[in-house]
mmCIF file of C-alpha atoms in Angstrom:
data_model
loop_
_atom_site.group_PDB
_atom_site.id
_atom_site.type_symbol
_atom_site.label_atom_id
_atom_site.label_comp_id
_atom_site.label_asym_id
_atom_site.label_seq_id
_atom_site.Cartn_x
_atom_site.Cartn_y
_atom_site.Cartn_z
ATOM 1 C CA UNK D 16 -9.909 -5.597 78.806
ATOM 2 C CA UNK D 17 -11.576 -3.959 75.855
ATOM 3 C CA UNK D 18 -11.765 -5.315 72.173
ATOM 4 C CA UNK D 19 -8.929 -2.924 71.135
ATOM 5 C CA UNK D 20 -6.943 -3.436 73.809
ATOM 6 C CA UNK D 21 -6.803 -7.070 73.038
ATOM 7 C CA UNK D 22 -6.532 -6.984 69.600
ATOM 8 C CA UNK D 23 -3.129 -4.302 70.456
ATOM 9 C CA UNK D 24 -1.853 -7.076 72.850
ATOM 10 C CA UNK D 25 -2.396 -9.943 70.368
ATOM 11 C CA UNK D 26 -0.547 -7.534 67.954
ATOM 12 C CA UNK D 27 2.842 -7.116 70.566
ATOM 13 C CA UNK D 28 2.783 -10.512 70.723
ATOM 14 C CA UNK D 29 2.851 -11.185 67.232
ATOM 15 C CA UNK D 30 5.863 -8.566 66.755
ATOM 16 C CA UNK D 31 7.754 -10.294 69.630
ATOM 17 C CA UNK D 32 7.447 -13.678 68.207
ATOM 18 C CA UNK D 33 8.630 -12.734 65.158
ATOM 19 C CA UNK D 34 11.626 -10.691 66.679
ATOM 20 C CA UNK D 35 12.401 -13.488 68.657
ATOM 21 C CA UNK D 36 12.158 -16.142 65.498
ATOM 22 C CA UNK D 37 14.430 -13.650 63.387
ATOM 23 C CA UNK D 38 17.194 -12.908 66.051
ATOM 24 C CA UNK D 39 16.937 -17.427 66.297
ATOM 25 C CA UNK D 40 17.364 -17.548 62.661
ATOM 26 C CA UNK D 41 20.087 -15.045 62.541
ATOM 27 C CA UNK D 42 21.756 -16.333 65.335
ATOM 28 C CA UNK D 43 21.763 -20.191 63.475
ATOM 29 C CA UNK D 44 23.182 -18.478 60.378
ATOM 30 C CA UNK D 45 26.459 -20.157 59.069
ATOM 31 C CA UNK D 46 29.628 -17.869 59.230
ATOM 32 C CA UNK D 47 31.201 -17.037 55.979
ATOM 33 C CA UNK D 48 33.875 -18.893 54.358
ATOM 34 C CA UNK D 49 37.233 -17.977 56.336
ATOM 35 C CA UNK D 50 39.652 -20.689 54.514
ATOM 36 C CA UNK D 51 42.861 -19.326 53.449
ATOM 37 C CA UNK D 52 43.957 -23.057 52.288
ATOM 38 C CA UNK D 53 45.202 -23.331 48.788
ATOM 39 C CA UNK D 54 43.433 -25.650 46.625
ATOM 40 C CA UNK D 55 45.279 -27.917 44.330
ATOM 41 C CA UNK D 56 43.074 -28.199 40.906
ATOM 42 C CA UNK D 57 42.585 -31.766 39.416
ATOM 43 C CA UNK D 58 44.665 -32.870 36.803
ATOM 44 C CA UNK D 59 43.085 -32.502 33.295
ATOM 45 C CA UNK D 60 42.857 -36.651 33.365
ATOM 46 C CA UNK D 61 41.314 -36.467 36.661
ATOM 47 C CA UNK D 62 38.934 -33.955 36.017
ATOM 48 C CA UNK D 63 37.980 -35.660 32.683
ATOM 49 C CA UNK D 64 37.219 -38.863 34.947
ATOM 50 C CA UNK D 65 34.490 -36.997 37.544
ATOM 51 C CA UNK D 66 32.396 -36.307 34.384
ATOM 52 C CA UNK D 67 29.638 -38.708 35.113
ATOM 53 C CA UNK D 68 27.371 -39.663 31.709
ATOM 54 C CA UNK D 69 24.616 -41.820 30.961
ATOM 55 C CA UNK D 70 25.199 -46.113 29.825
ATOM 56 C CA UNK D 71 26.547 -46.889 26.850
ATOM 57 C CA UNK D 72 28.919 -43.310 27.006
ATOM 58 C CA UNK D 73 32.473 -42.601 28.279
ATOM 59 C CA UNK D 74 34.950 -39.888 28.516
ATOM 60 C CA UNK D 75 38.177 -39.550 27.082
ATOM 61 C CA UNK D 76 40.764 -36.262 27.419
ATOM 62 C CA UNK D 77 41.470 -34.947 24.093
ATOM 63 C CA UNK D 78 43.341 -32.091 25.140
ATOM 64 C CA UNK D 79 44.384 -30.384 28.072
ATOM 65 C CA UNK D 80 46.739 -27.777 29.637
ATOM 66 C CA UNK D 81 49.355 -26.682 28.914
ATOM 67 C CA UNK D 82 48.227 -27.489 25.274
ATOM 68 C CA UNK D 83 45.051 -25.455 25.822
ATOM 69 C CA UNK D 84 45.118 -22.481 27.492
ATOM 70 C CA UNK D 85 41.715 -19.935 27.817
ATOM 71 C CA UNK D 86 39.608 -21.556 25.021
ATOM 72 C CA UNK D 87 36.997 -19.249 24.022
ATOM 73 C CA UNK D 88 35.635 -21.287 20.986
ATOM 74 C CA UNK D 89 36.345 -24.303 18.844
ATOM 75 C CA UNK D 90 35.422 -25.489 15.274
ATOM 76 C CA UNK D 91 36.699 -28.794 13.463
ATOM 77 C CA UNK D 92 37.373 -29.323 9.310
ATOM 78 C CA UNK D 93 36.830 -31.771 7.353
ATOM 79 C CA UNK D 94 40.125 -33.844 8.419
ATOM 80 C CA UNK D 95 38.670 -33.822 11.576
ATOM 81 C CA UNK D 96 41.178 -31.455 13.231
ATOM 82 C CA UNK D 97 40.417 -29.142 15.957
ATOM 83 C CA UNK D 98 40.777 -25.799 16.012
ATOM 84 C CA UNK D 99 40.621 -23.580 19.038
ATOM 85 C CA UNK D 100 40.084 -19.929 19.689
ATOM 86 C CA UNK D 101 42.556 -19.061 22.805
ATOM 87 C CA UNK D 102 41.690 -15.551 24.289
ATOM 88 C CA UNK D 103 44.029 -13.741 26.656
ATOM 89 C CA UNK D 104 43.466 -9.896 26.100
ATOM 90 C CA UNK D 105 39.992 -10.393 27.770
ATOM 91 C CA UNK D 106 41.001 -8.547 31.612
ATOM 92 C CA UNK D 107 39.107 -7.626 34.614
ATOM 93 C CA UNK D 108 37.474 -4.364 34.868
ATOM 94 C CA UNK D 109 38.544 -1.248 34.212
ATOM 95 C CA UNK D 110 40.912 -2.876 31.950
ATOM 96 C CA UNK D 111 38.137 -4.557 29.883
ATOM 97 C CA UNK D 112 40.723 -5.797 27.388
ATOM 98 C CA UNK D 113 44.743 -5.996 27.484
ATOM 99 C CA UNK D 114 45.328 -5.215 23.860
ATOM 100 C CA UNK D 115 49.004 -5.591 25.066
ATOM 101 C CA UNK D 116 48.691 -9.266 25.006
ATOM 102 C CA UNK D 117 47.751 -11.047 21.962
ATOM 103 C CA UNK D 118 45.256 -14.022 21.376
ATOM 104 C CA UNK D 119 46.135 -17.315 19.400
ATOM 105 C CA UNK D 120 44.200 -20.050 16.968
ATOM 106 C CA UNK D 121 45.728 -23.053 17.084
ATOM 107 C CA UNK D 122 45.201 -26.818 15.154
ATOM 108 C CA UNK D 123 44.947 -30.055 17.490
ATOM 109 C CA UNK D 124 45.243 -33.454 15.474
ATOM 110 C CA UNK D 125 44.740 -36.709 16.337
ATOM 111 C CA UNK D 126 47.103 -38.922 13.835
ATOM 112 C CA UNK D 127 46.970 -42.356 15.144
ATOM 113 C CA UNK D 128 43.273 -42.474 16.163
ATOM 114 C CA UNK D 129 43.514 -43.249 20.391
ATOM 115 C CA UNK D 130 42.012 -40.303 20.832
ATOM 116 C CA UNK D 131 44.500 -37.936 21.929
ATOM 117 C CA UNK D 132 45.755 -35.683 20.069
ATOM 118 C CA UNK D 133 49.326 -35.526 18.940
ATOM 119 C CA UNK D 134 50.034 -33.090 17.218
ATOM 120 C CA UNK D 135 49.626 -29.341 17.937
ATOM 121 C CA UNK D 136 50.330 -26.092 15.662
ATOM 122 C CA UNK D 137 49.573 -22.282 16.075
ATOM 123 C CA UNK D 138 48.051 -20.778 13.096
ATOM 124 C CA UNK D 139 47.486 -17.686 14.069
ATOM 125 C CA UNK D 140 48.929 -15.579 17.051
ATOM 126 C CA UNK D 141 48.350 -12.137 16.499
ATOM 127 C CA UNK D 142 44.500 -11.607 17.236
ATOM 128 C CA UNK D 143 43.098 -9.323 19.764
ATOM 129 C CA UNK D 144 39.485 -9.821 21.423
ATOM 130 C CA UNK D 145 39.242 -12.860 19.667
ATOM 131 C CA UNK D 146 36.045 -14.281 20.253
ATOM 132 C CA UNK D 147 35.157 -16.603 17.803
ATOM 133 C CA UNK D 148 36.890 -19.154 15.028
ATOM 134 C CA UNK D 149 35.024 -21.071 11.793
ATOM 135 C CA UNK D 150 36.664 -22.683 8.616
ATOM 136 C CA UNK D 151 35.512 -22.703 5.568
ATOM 137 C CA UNK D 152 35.493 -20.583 1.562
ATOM 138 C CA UNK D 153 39.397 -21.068 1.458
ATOM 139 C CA UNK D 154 40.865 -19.613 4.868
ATOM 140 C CA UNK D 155 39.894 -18.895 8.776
ATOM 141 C CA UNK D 156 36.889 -17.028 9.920
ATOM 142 C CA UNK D 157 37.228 -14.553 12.868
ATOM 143 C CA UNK D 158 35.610 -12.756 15.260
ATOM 144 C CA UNK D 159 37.958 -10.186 16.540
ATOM 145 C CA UNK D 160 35.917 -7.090 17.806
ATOM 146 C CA UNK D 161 35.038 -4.413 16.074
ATOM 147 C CA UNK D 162 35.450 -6.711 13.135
ATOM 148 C CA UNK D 163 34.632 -10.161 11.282
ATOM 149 C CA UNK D 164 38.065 -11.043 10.035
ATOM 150 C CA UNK D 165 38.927 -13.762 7.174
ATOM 151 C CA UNK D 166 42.098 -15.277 7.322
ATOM 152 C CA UNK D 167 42.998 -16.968 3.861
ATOM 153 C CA UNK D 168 44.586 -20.798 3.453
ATOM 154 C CA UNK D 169 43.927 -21.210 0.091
ATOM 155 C CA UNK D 170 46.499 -23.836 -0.065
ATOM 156 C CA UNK D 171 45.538 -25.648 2.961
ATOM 157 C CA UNK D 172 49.105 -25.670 4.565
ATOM 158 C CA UNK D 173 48.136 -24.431 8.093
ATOM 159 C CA UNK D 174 50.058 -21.319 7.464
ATOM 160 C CA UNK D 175 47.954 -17.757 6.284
ATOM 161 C CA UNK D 176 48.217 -16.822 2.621
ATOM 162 C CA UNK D 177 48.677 -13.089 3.995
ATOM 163 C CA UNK D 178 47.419 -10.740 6.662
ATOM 164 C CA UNK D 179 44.080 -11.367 7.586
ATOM 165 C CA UNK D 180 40.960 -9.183 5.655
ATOM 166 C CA UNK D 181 38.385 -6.996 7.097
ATOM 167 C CA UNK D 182 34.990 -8.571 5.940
ATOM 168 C CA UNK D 183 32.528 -6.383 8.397
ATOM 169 C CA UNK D 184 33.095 -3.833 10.792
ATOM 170 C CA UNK D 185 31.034 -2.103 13.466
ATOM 171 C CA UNK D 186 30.902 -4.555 16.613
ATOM 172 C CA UNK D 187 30.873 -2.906 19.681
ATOM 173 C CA UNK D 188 33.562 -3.730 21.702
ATOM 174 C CA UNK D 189 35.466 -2.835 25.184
ATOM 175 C CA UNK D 190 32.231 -1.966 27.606
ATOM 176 C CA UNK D 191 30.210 -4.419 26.612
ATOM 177 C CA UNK D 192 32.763 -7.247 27.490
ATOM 178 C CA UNK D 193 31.452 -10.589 27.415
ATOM 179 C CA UNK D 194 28.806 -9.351 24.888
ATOM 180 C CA UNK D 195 31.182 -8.565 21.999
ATOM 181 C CA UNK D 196 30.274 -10.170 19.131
ATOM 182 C CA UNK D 197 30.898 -14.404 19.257
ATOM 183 C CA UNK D 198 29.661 -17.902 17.919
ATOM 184 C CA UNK D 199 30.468 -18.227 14.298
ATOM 185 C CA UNK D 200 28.764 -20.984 12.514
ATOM 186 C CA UNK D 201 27.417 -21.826 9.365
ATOM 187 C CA UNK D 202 24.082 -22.734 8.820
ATOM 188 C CA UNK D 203 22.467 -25.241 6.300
ATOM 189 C CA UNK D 204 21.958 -22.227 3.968
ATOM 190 C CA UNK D 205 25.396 -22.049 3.634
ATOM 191 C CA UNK D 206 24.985 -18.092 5.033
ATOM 192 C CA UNK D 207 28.309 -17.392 8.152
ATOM 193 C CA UNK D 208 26.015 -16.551 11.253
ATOM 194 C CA UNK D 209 27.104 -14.942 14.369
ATOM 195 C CA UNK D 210 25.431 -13.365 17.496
ATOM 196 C CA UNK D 211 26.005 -10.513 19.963
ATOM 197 C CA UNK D 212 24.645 -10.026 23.659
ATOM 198 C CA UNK D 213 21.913 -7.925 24.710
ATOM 199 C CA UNK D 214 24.271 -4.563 26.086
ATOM 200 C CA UNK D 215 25.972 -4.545 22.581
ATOM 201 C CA UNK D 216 24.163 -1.808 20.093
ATOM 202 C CA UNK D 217 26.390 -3.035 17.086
ATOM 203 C CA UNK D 218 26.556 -0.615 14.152
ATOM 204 C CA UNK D 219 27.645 -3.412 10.900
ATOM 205 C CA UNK D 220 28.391 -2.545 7.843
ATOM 206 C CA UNK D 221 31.329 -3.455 5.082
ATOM 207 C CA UNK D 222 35.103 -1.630 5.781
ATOM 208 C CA UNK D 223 34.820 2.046 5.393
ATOM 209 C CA UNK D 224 31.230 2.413 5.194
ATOM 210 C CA UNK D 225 28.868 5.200 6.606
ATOM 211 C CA UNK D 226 27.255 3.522 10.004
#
């Protein structure tokens, strides 16, 4: 047998070996998921009780359904009080967003210090593509795309003063989905910061203005 010829055999070889070790491999492959079983989904206190954390920390449940329904972002004041952002016009695709529904902002308070809260109110529940809630200057901060809303409280009684005031205006919004504009909060300059995500191409500028 010649030099070539060898080095062809020694190259059949090879391919058979690794025909052979991919046809094993597929062969061992596990078969996809075929259970058609409903799952039952913890409780919110059983859930809260998996959460494993290092000594010297615990876990308590706050708040759960049906008292909090799709949380998108939360904030607290100076009373301690938590507010949540509750978003249900965000939809699958093509839909994007069901501006049919309407999103919500609502107050949790714990009174008697267990650390549950016990009392519940709905501040706001007219928003669409909410995103995003911060407190602060006299009313409610909101992300709502296309636009940073202010809600005012000036009198601190849970209830707005009036309809809620276009601040800035130019978010993208629908596409982009999950990269509308979100994440209000202030920094230690005292300036309202926000973000977008990267397939947003956001256009900002005050109500009215040229882009």
């Amino acid at each position: 047998m010649t030099v070539s010829q060898q080095l062809v055999s020694k190259l059949l070889g090879s391919i058979l070996s690794v025909t052979l070790l991919c046809g094993t491999t597929a062969a061992q492959e596990p078969s996809l998921g075929n259970n058609t079983q409903i799952g039952t989904p913890p409780t919110p206190q059983a859930a809260a009780s998996r959460i494993t954390v290092p000594e010297g920390f615990r876990v308590t449940l706050f708040a759960g359904e049906p008292d909090v329904q799709q949380p998108i972002s939360l904030t607290t004041d100076e009373r301690g009080r938590l507010w949540i952002a509750e978003n249900y016009t965000y939809a699958e695709n093509p839909t994007n967003f069901d501006t049919e529904l309407r999103d919500r902002i609502v107050i949790l308070e714990d009174t008697d210090g267990d650390g549950r809260h016990d009392q519940r109110k709905v501040f706001w529940d007219q928003g669409r593509k909410l995103a995003s809630v911060e407190i602060g200057h006299g009313g409610v901060w909101v992300l709502c795309a296309p636009q940073l809303l202010f809600i005012p409280d000036h009198n601190r009684d849970d209830r707005p003063d009036g309809p809620p005031e276009v601040v800035l205006d130019g978010w993208d919004e629908g596409p982009v989905r999950h990269n509308i504009v979100n994440g209000l909060k202030w920094g230690p300059d005292g300036w309202l910061y926000g973000r977008h995500g990267i397939q947003a191409t956001s256009e900002v500028g005050k109500p009215g203005a040229a882009p």
